[in-house]
Amino acid sequence: MRRLLVVGAGTAGTMVVNKLRHRLAPDQWLISVVEPSDTHFYQPGYLFLPFGAYTPEQVTRPTRPLITDGVDLVYGEVDRVAADRNRVLLTDGRELPYDYLVIATGVTPRPDQTPGMLDGGQWRERIFDFYTYDGALALARALDRFEGGRLVVHITDVPIKCPVAPLEFAFLADAYFRRRGIRDRVELVYATPLPGAFTKPVASARLGSMLDDRKIAVEADFLAERIDGTTLVSYDEREIPFDLLVTVPLNMGADYVARSGLGNELNLVPVDRHTMLAKGHDDIFALGDANDIPTSKAGSVAHFAVEVFIDNFLEYAAGRPMTGSFDGHANCFVESGDGRALLIDFNYDTEPLPGSYPVPTLGPFRLLDEAAVNHWGKLAFRWMYWHVLLPGRPIPLPAHMSMAGKNIPTPQE
Amino acid sequence: MPVTTIAGRDIHVDDEGFLTTYDEWDPDLAEQLAAQIGIELTDAHRKAIDFLRADYATQGETANLRRVSTLGGIPTKELFTLFPKKPAKKMAYIAGLPKPHGCV
């Protein structure tokens, strides 16, 4: 019997075990997944919780029923990976052997890494995150109470889970305060370590002008060193006072990755960016947000990368070379408020461009353009996530990015 | 790929002026590159540049600020003092390495 052990039953880990259970013979392969939580969270839904647009029930499901029969679900916390002995050690003393290990424990917001964020007495009083379930719910209560002042949306450092979510939050906050009739009493500021709204030029210009249109001030190249009371302070001594700070803390991989000697400075597992095989280990892969590939840390990347990984793994376990190559494909709906959204589709080599997706001209989705259809696509995706993506059913979208339907702007545009 | 001439030498650079050929760099060139962006190199600067060069040689990517502070042992605050405003970009430029890429 050969053993495949997956650590983490989030988006990537759940897809891997569910898909491979149907592809690997049960009499030859034991598949296990280790997970500490008996609840699975639909993380893209966190964006809507602060505005009361989703209920907590819509973003949670029990973990167990999401895991295909025939997969051994082990509830537990990982202490460390003993790669030299092919074992994963749990904090309760259990040891799980493996022939192949998949690390899929994602990244976690770490407010403790910025002085004053967690230890200044303001956490969840005036400083909130929305990348956690508890944080998003606490922020909903704070927004409800907010009657005016300066609200700062802030990114501590990259990479972060879902790079567009802070922009979406800013757009949705603008719409939310307008709806409440207090927009003129709210000053919105967007503080980012990036040189603009986004890194890639075409999307950055488009999203930047959307911030301007909404009178959201951008403080670019702002790398926060610390928080002094209710002031955000950068390494170059710029100060941004706030009444309400909505921050994206530093995102780091799991501490056990560091304890196991498998991580980089952010506890992310260095991998080959096309196969996800860990550098220096021929029996360890890292998928989803847990690895160091230069992409968005987003569910769509996890999905497309897993699609490529599955066929690769079958070849690899059969002793053949992996022939699939992940191209860094990501696509993300970007909520812009008032029932509209943009869609961006890109990969390692191609920046987000305007056009239509997935079918040229017909779409129905519009790339880099605000449209109601994109908003409905984003909402429909929650159903897709629970019923199609996680169970590992095929989604009729190619894993590799296509240039069909994309318009390459001329330099004058 | 554009070619530019710095201190009498032909150097391959990208559209933003970052060197594209690792071996075309040497410490003398670093002085010239630094001068172009208004920086006079000291030993503290050189320590950061040397870390960046060595790290790139093993990683194939330009280190970000967190990596320089964590593994290179130079506090981020100091990097902002040495290379004001945009330290990650300025260090890469002087070290003759590609601009550190964003993740999105």
PDB file of N, CA and C in Angstrom, chain A residues 119-192:
ATOM      1  N   ASP A 119      -0.793  44.530  19.802  1.00  0.00           N
ATOM      2  CA  ASP A 119      -0.430  44.776  21.195  1.00  0.00           C
ATOM      3  C   ASP A 119      -0.658  46.222  21.643  1.00  0.00           C
ATOM      4  N   GLY A 120      -1.347  47.012  20.833  1.00  0.00           N
ATOM      5  CA  GLY A 120      -1.543  48.415  21.208  1.00  0.00           C
ATOM      6  C   GLY A 120      -2.890  48.699  21.839  1.00  0.00           C
ATOM      7  N   GLY A 121      -3.688  47.635  22.052  1.00  0.00           N
ATOM      8  CA  GLY A 121      -4.991  47.812  22.686  1.00  0.00           C
ATOM      9  C   GLY A 121      -6.110  48.237  21.739  1.00  0.00           C
ATOM     10  N   GLN A 122      -5.802  48.357  20.437  1.00  0.00           N
ATOM     11  CA  GLN A 122      -6.814  48.801  19.475  1.00  0.00           C
ATOM     12  C   GLN A 122      -7.404  47.667  18.652  1.00  0.00           C
ATOM     13  N   TRP A 123      -6.817  46.465  18.759  1.00  0.00           N
ATOM     14  CA  TRP A 123      -7.226  45.349  17.894  1.00  0.00           C
ATOM     15  C   TRP A 123      -8.701  45.013  18.124  1.00  0.00           C
ATOM     16  N   ARG A 124      -9.420  45.064  17.040  1.00  0.00           N
ATOM     17  CA  ARG A 124     -10.867  44.810  17.048  1.00  0.00           C
ATOM     18  C   ARG A 124     -11.638  45.831  17.865  1.00  0.00           C
ATOM     19  N   GLU A 125     -10.961  46.952  18.183  1.00  0.00           N
ATOM     20  CA  GLU A 125     -11.647  48.136  18.710  1.00  0.00           C
ATOM     21  C   GLU A 125     -11.693  49.168  17.581  1.00  0.00           C
ATOM     22  N   ARG A 126     -10.495  49.501  17.091  1.00  0.00           N
ATOM     23  CA  ARG A 126     -10.394  50.424  15.954  1.00  0.00           C
ATOM     24  C   ARG A 126      -9.642  49.800  14.787  1.00  0.00           C
ATOM     25  N   ILE A 127      -8.963  48.683  15.030  1.00  0.00           N
ATOM     26  CA  ILE A 127      -8.189  48.014  13.981  1.00  0.00           C
ATOM     27  C   ILE A 127      -8.835  46.657  13.699  1.00  0.00           C
ATOM     28  N   PHE A 128      -9.159  46.437  12.425  1.00  0.00           N
ATOM     29  CA  PHE A 128      -9.845  45.188  12.072  1.00  0.00           C
ATOM     30  C   PHE A 128      -9.202  44.555  10.849  1.00  0.00           C
ATOM     31  N   ASP A 129      -9.290  43.232  10.777  1.00  0.00           N
ATOM     32  CA  ASP A 129      -8.954  42.510   9.553  1.00  0.00           C
ATOM     33  C   ASP A 129     -10.257  41.929   9.024  1.00  0.00           C
ATOM     34  N   PHE A 130     -10.284  41.616   7.734  1.00  0.00           N
ATOM     35  CA  PHE A 130     -11.469  40.905   7.260  1.00  0.00           C
ATOM     36  C   PHE A 130     -11.096  39.623   6.517  1.00  0.00           C
ATOM     37  N   TYR A 131      -9.834  39.182   6.680  1.00  0.00           N
ATOM     38  CA  TYR A 131      -9.398  37.939   6.050  1.00  0.00           C
ATOM     39  C   TYR A 131      -9.563  36.752   6.992  1.00  0.00           C
ATOM     40  N   THR A 132     -10.213  36.981   8.123  1.00  0.00           N
ATOM     41  CA  THR A 132     -10.564  35.873   9.002  1.00  0.00           C
ATOM     42  C   THR A 132     -12.064  35.951   9.243  1.00  0.00           C
ATOM     43  N   TYR A 133     -12.649  34.821   9.552  1.00  0.00           N
ATOM     44  CA  TYR A 133     -14.087  34.753   9.792  1.00  0.00           C
ATOM     45  C   TYR A 133     -14.474  35.658  10.965  1.00  0.00           C
ATOM     46  N   ASP A 134     -13.761  35.530  12.092  1.00  0.00           N
ATOM     47  CA  ASP A 134     -14.070  36.336  13.275  1.00  0.00           C
ATOM     48  C   ASP A 134     -13.849  37.823  13.004  1.00  0.00           C
ATOM     49  N   GLY A 135     -12.767  38.122  12.257  1.00  0.00           N
ATOM     50  CA  GLY A 135     -12.457  39.507  11.948  1.00  0.00           C
ATOM     51  C   GLY A 135     -13.531  40.150  11.086  1.00  0.00           C
ATOM     52  N   ALA A 136     -13.997  39.409  10.082  1.00  0.00           N
ATOM     53  CA  ALA A 136     -15.011  39.946   9.175  1.00  0.00           C
ATOM     54  C   ALA A 136     -16.308  40.219   9.929  1.00  0.00           C
ATOM     55  N   LEU A 137     -16.669  39.333  10.863  1.00  0.00           N
ATOM     56  CA  LEU A 137     -17.899  39.531  11.638  1.00  0.00           C
ATOM     57  C   LEU A 137     -17.754  40.700  12.612  1.00  0.00           C
ATOM     58  N   ALA A 138     -16.578  40.819  13.234  1.00  0.00           N
ATOM     59  CA  ALA A 138     -16.339  41.944  14.147  1.00  0.00           C
ATOM     60  C   ALA A 138     -16.372  43.265  13.380  1.00  0.00           C
ATOM     61  N   LEU A 139     -15.840  43.251  12.162  1.00  0.00           N
ATOM     62  CA  LEU A 139     -15.827  44.472  11.343  1.00  0.00           C
ATOM     63  C   LEU A 139     -17.245  44.876  10.951  1.00  0.00           C
ATOM     64  N   ALA A 140     -18.108  43.888  10.731  1.00  0.00           N
ATOM     65  CA  ALA A 140     -19.510  44.195  10.396  1.00  0.00           C
ATOM     66  C   ALA A 140     -20.131  45.040  11.512  1.00  0.00           C
ATOM     67  N   ARG A 141     -19.846  44.661  12.754  1.00  0.00           N
ATOM     68  CA  ARG A 141     -20.403  45.415  13.888  1.00  0.00           C
ATOM     69  C   ARG A 141     -19.791  46.815  13.963  1.00  0.00           C
ATOM     70  N   ALA A 142     -18.489  46.905  13.683  1.00  0.00           N
ATOM     71  CA  ALA A 142     -17.813  48.213  13.743  1.00  0.00           C
ATOM     72  C   ALA A 142     -18.321  49.144  12.647  1.00  0.00           C
ATOM     73  N   LEU A 143     -18.533  48.610  11.437  1.00  0.00           N
ATOM     74  CA  LEU A 143     -19.033  49.451  10.341  1.00  0.00           C
ATOM     75  C   LEU A 143     -20.433  49.956  10.655  1.00  0.00           C
ATOM     76  N   ASP A 144     -21.197  49.088  11.257  1.00  0.00           N
ATOM     77  CA  ASP A 144     -22.566  49.439  11.636  1.00  0.00           C
ATOM     78  C   ASP A 144     -22.577  50.647  12.579  1.00  0.00           C
ATOM     79  N   ARG A 145     -21.580  50.693  13.469  1.00  0.00           N
ATOM     80  CA  ARG A 145     -21.497  51.765  14.467  1.00  0.00           C
ATOM     81  C   ARG A 145     -20.828  53.029  13.909  1.00  0.00           C
ATOM     82  N   PHE A 146     -20.103  52.880  12.789  1.00  0.00           N
ATOM     83  CA  PHE A 146     -19.264  53.975  12.275  1.00  0.00           C
ATOM     84  C   PHE A 146     -20.130  55.107  11.724  1.00  0.00           C
ATOM     85  N   GLU A 147     -19.949  56.294  12.254  1.00  0.00           N
ATOM     86  CA  GLU A 147     -20.797  57.421  11.841  1.00  0.00           C
ATOM     87  C   GLU A 147     -20.017  58.483  11.085  1.00  0.00           C
ATOM     88  N   GLY A 148     -18.725  58.245  10.866  1.00  0.00           N
ATOM     89  CA  GLY A 148     -17.924  59.220  10.128  1.00  0.00           C
ATOM     90  C   GLY A 148     -16.511  59.278  10.666  1.00  0.00           C
ATOM     91  N   GLY A 149     -15.610  59.867   9.855  1.00  0.00           N
ATOM     92  CA  GLY A 149     -14.204  59.944  10.242  1.00  0.00           C
ATOM     93  C   GLY A 149     -13.340  59.350   9.141  1.00  0.00           C
ATOM     94  N   ARG A 150     -12.079  59.080   9.481  1.00  0.00           N
ATOM     95  CA  ARG A 150     -11.171  58.553   8.462  1.00  0.00           C
ATOM     96  C   ARG A 150     -11.050  57.034   8.559  1.00  0.00           C
ATOM     97  N   LEU A 151     -11.435  56.389   7.472  1.00  0.00           N
ATOM     98  CA  LEU A 151     -11.300  54.932   7.392  1.00  0.00           C
ATOM     99  C   LEU A 151     -10.139  54.622   6.452  1.00  0.00           C
ATOM    100  N   VAL A 152      -9.153  53.913   6.965  1.00  0.00           N
ATOM    101  CA  VAL A 152      -7.978  53.582   6.167  1.00  0.00           C
ATOM    102  C   VAL A 152      -7.996  52.091   5.831  1.00  0.00           C
ATOM    103  N   VAL A 153      -7.926  51.787   4.537  1.00  0.00           N
ATOM    104  CA  VAL A 153      -7.773  50.399   4.091  1.00  0.00           C
ATOM    105  C   VAL A 153      -6.281  50.199   3.847  1.00  0.00           C
ATOM    106  N   HIS A 154      -5.721  49.156   4.412  1.00  0.00           N
ATOM    107  CA  HIS A 154      -4.266  49.062   4.467  1.00  0.00           C
ATOM    108  C   HIS A 154      -3.757  47.646   4.185  1.00  0.00           C
ATOM    109  N   ILE A 155      -2.712  47.572   3.385  1.00  0.00           N
ATOM    110  CA  ILE A 155      -2.035  46.291   3.124  1.00  0.00           C
ATOM    111  C   ILE A 155      -0.652  46.381   3.753  1.00  0.00           C
ATOM    112  N   THR A 156      -0.309  45.422   4.618  1.00  0.00           N
ATOM    113  CA  THR A 156       0.968  45.477   5.316  1.00  0.00           C
ATOM    114  C   THR A 156       2.129  45.168   4.372  1.00  0.00           C
ATOM    115  N   ASP A 157       2.060  44.030   3.689  1.00  0.00           N
ATOM    116  CA  ASP A 157       3.132  43.642   2.771  1.00  0.00           C
ATOM    117  C   ASP A 157       2.592  42.559   1.850  1.00  0.00           C
ATOM    118  N   VAL A 158       3.220  42.368   0.710  1.00  0.00           N
ATOM    119  CA  VAL A 158       2.827  41.303  -0.194  1.00  0.00           C
ATOM    120  C   VAL A 158       3.774  40.122   0.009  1.00  0.00           C
ATOM    121  N   PRO A 159       3.389  38.894  -0.320  1.00  0.00           N
ATOM    122  CA  PRO A 159       2.101  38.526  -0.927  1.00  0.00           C
ATOM    123  C   PRO A 159       0.982  38.424   0.103  1.00  0.00           C
ATOM    124  N   ILE A 160      -0.241  38.675  -0.368  1.00  0.00           N
ATOM    125  CA  ILE A 160      -1.400  38.481   0.488  1.00  0.00           C
ATOM    126  C   ILE A 160      -2.392  37.571  -0.209  1.00  0.00           C
ATOM    127  N   LYS A 161      -3.268  36.974   0.599  1.00  0.00           N
ATOM    128  CA  LYS A 161      -4.381  36.222   0.025  1.00  0.00           C
ATOM    129  C   LYS A 161      -5.246  37.200  -0.743  1.00  0.00           C
ATOM    130  N   CYS A 162      -5.597  36.847  -1.953  1.00  0.00           N
ATOM    131  CA  CYS A 162      -6.509  37.642  -2.782  1.00  0.00           C
ATOM    132  C   CYS A 162      -6.097  39.116  -2.847  1.00  0.00           C
ATOM    133  N   PRO A 163      -5.131  39.446  -3.737  1.00  0.00           N
ATOM    134  CA  PRO A 163      -4.605  40.806  -3.813  1.00  0.00           C
ATOM    135  C   PRO A 163      -5.649  41.856  -4.163  1.00  0.00           C
ATOM    136  N   VAL A 164      -6.763  41.460  -4.766  1.00  0.00           N
ATOM    137  CA  VAL A 164      -7.752  42.472  -5.144  1.00  0.00           C
ATOM    138  C   VAL A 164      -8.742  42.756  -4.025  1.00  0.00           C
ATOM    139  N   ALA A 165      -8.791  41.926  -3.000  1.00  0.00           N
ATOM    140  CA  ALA A 165      -9.819  42.087  -1.968  1.00  0.00           C
ATOM    141  C   ALA A 165      -9.758  43.435  -1.241  1.00  0.00           C
ATOM    142  N   PRO A 166      -8.570  43.974  -0.916  1.00  0.00           N
ATOM    143  CA  PRO A 166      -8.572  45.296  -0.274  1.00  0.00           C
ATOM    144  C   PRO A 166      -9.176  46.381  -1.171  1.00  0.00           C
ATOM    145  N   LEU A 167      -8.927  46.289  -2.489  1.00  0.00           N
ATOM    146  CA  LEU A 167      -9.551  47.235  -3.419  1.00  0.00           C
ATOM    147  C   LEU A 167     -11.061  47.068  -3.392  1.00  0.00           C
ATOM    148  N   GLU A 168     -11.485  45.807  -3.436  1.00  0.00           N
ATOM    149  CA  GLU A 168     -12.925  45.547  -3.403  1.00  0.00           C
ATOM    150  C   GLU A 168     -13.530  46.108  -2.123  1.00  0.00           C
ATOM    151  N   PHE A 169     -12.812  45.920  -1.019  1.00  0.00           N
ATOM    152  CA  PHE A 169     -13.329  46.431   0.245  1.00  0.00           C
ATOM    153  C   PHE A 169     -13.506  47.947   0.168  1.00  0.00           C
ATOM    154  N   ALA A 170     -12.523  48.637  -0.414  1.00  0.00           N
ATOM    155  CA  ALA A 170     -12.604  50.100  -0.524  1.00  0.00           C
ATOM    156  C   ALA A 170     -13.801  50.511  -1.386  1.00  0.00           C
ATOM    157  N   PHE A 171     -13.979  49.822  -2.513  1.00  0.00           N
ATOM    158  CA  PHE A 171     -15.114  50.147  -3.397  1.00  0.00           C
ATOM    159  C   PHE A 171     -16.450  49.876  -2.683  1.00  0.00           C
ATOM    160  N   LEU A 172     -16.532  48.754  -2.003  1.00  0.00           N
ATOM    161  CA  LEU A 172     -17.779  48.386  -1.327  1.00  0.00           C
ATOM    162  C   LEU A 172     -18.055  49.331  -0.151  1.00  0.00           C
ATOM    163  N   ALA A 173     -16.986  49.785   0.526  1.00  0.00           N
ATOM    164  CA  ALA A 173     -17.167  50.721   1.637  1.00  0.00           C
ATOM    165  C   ALA A 173     -17.726  52.043   1.118  1.00  0.00           C
ATOM    166  N   ASP A 174     -17.193  52.496  -0.031  1.00  0.00           N
ATOM    167  CA  ASP A 174     -17.711  53.730  -0.650  1.00  0.00           C
ATOM    168  C   ASP A 174     -19.213  53.587  -0.933  1.00  0.00           C
ATOM    169  N   ALA A 175     -19.597  52.469  -1.542  1.00  0.00           N
ATOM    170  CA  ALA A 175     -21.017  52.251  -1.867  1.00  0.00           C
ATOM    171  C   ALA A 175     -21.860  52.124  -0.596  1.00  0.00           C
ATOM    172  N   TYR A 176     -21.295  51.458   0.404  1.00  0.00           N
ATOM    173  CA  TYR A 176     -22.016  51.236   1.673  1.00  0.00           C
ATOM    174  C   TYR A 176     -22.304  52.565   2.380  1.00  0.00           C
ATOM    175  N   PHE A 177     -21.292  53.451   2.432  1.00  0.00           N
ATOM    176  CA  PHE A 177     -21.503  54.727   3.112  1.00  0.00           C
ATOM    177  C   PHE A 177     -22.437  55.638   2.311  1.00  0.00           C
ATOM    178  N   ARG A 178     -22.368  55.538   0.979  1.00  0.00           N
ATOM    179  CA  ARG A 178     -23.327  56.303   0.168  1.00  0.00           C
ATOM    180  C   ARG A 178     -24.743  55.830   0.469  1.00  0.00           C
ATOM    181  N   ARG A 179     -24.903  54.525   0.537  1.00  0.00           N
ATOM    182  CA  ARG A 179     -26.236  53.957   0.802  1.00  0.00           C
ATOM    183  C   ARG A 179     -26.756  54.441   2.164  1.00  0.00           C
ATOM    184  N   ARG A 180     -25.834  54.563   3.110  1.00  0.00           N
ATOM    185  CA  ARG A 180     -26.251  55.023   4.436  1.00  0.00           C
ATOM    186  C   ARG A 180     -26.383  56.544   4.516  1.00  0.00           C
ATOM    187  N   GLY A 181     -26.035  57.231   3.446  1.00  0.00           N
ATOM    188  CA  GLY A 181     -26.166  58.686   3.404  1.00  0.00           C
ATOM    189  C   GLY A 181     -25.105  59.430   4.191  1.00  0.00           C
ATOM    190  N   ILE A 182     -23.974  58.777   4.512  1.00  0.00           N
ATOM    191  CA  ILE A 182     -22.938  59.452   5.310  1.00  0.00           C
ATOM    192  C   ILE A 182     -21.590  59.502   4.587  1.00  0.00           C
ATOM    193  N   ARG A 183     -21.607  59.266   3.276  1.00  0.00           N
ATOM    194  CA  ARG A 183     -20.333  59.223   2.548  1.00  0.00           C
ATOM    195  C   ARG A 183     -19.547  60.529   2.698  1.00  0.00           C
ATOM    196  N   ASP A 184     -20.262  61.664   2.769  1.00  0.00           N
ATOM    197  CA  ASP A 184     -19.568  62.948   2.883  1.00  0.00           C
ATOM    198  C   ASP A 184     -18.915  63.129   4.251  1.00  0.00           C
ATOM    199  N   ARG A 185     -19.244  62.280   5.172  1.00  0.00           N
ATOM    200  CA  ARG A 185     -18.614  62.377   6.501  1.00  0.00           C
ATOM    201  C   ARG A 185     -17.479  61.360   6.669  1.00  0.00           C
ATOM    202  N   VAL A 186     -17.225  60.582   5.613  1.00  0.00           N
ATOM    203  CA  VAL A 186     -16.189  59.545   5.685  1.00  0.00           C
ATOM    204  C   VAL A 186     -15.054  59.885   4.722  1.00  0.00           C
ATOM    205  N   GLU A 187     -13.831  59.899   5.256  1.00  0.00           N
ATOM    206  CA  GLU A 187     -12.657  60.078   4.408  1.00  0.00           C
ATOM    207  C   GLU A 187     -12.056  58.692   4.181  1.00  0.00           C
ATOM    208  N   LEU A 188     -11.984  58.273   2.936  1.00  0.00           N
ATOM    209  CA  LEU A 188     -11.447  56.940   2.640  1.00  0.00           C
ATOM    210  C   LEU A 188     -10.020  57.066   2.117  1.00  0.00           C
ATOM    211  N   VAL A 189      -9.112  56.280   2.707  1.00  0.00           N
ATOM    212  CA  VAL A 189      -7.702  56.284   2.305  1.00  0.00           C
ATOM    213  C   VAL A 189      -7.284  54.845   2.027  1.00  0.00           C
ATOM    214  N   TYR A 190      -6.525  54.654   0.947  1.00  0.00           N
ATOM    215  CA  TYR A 190      -6.038  53.324   0.576  1.00  0.00           C
ATOM    216  C   TYR A 190      -4.512  53.341   0.664  1.00  0.00           C
ATOM    217  N   ALA A 191      -3.952  52.662   1.666  1.00  0.00           N
ATOM    218  CA  ALA A 191      -2.501  52.669   1.886  1.00  0.00           C
ATOM    219  C   ALA A 191      -1.914  51.327   1.464  1.00  0.00           C
ATOM    220  N   THR A 192      -0.997  51.375   0.515  1.00  0.00           N
ATOM    221  CA  THR A 192      -0.469  50.131  -0.054  1.00  0.00           C
ATOM    222  C   THR A 192       1.054  50.186  -0.207  1.00  0.00           C
TER     223      THR A 192
END
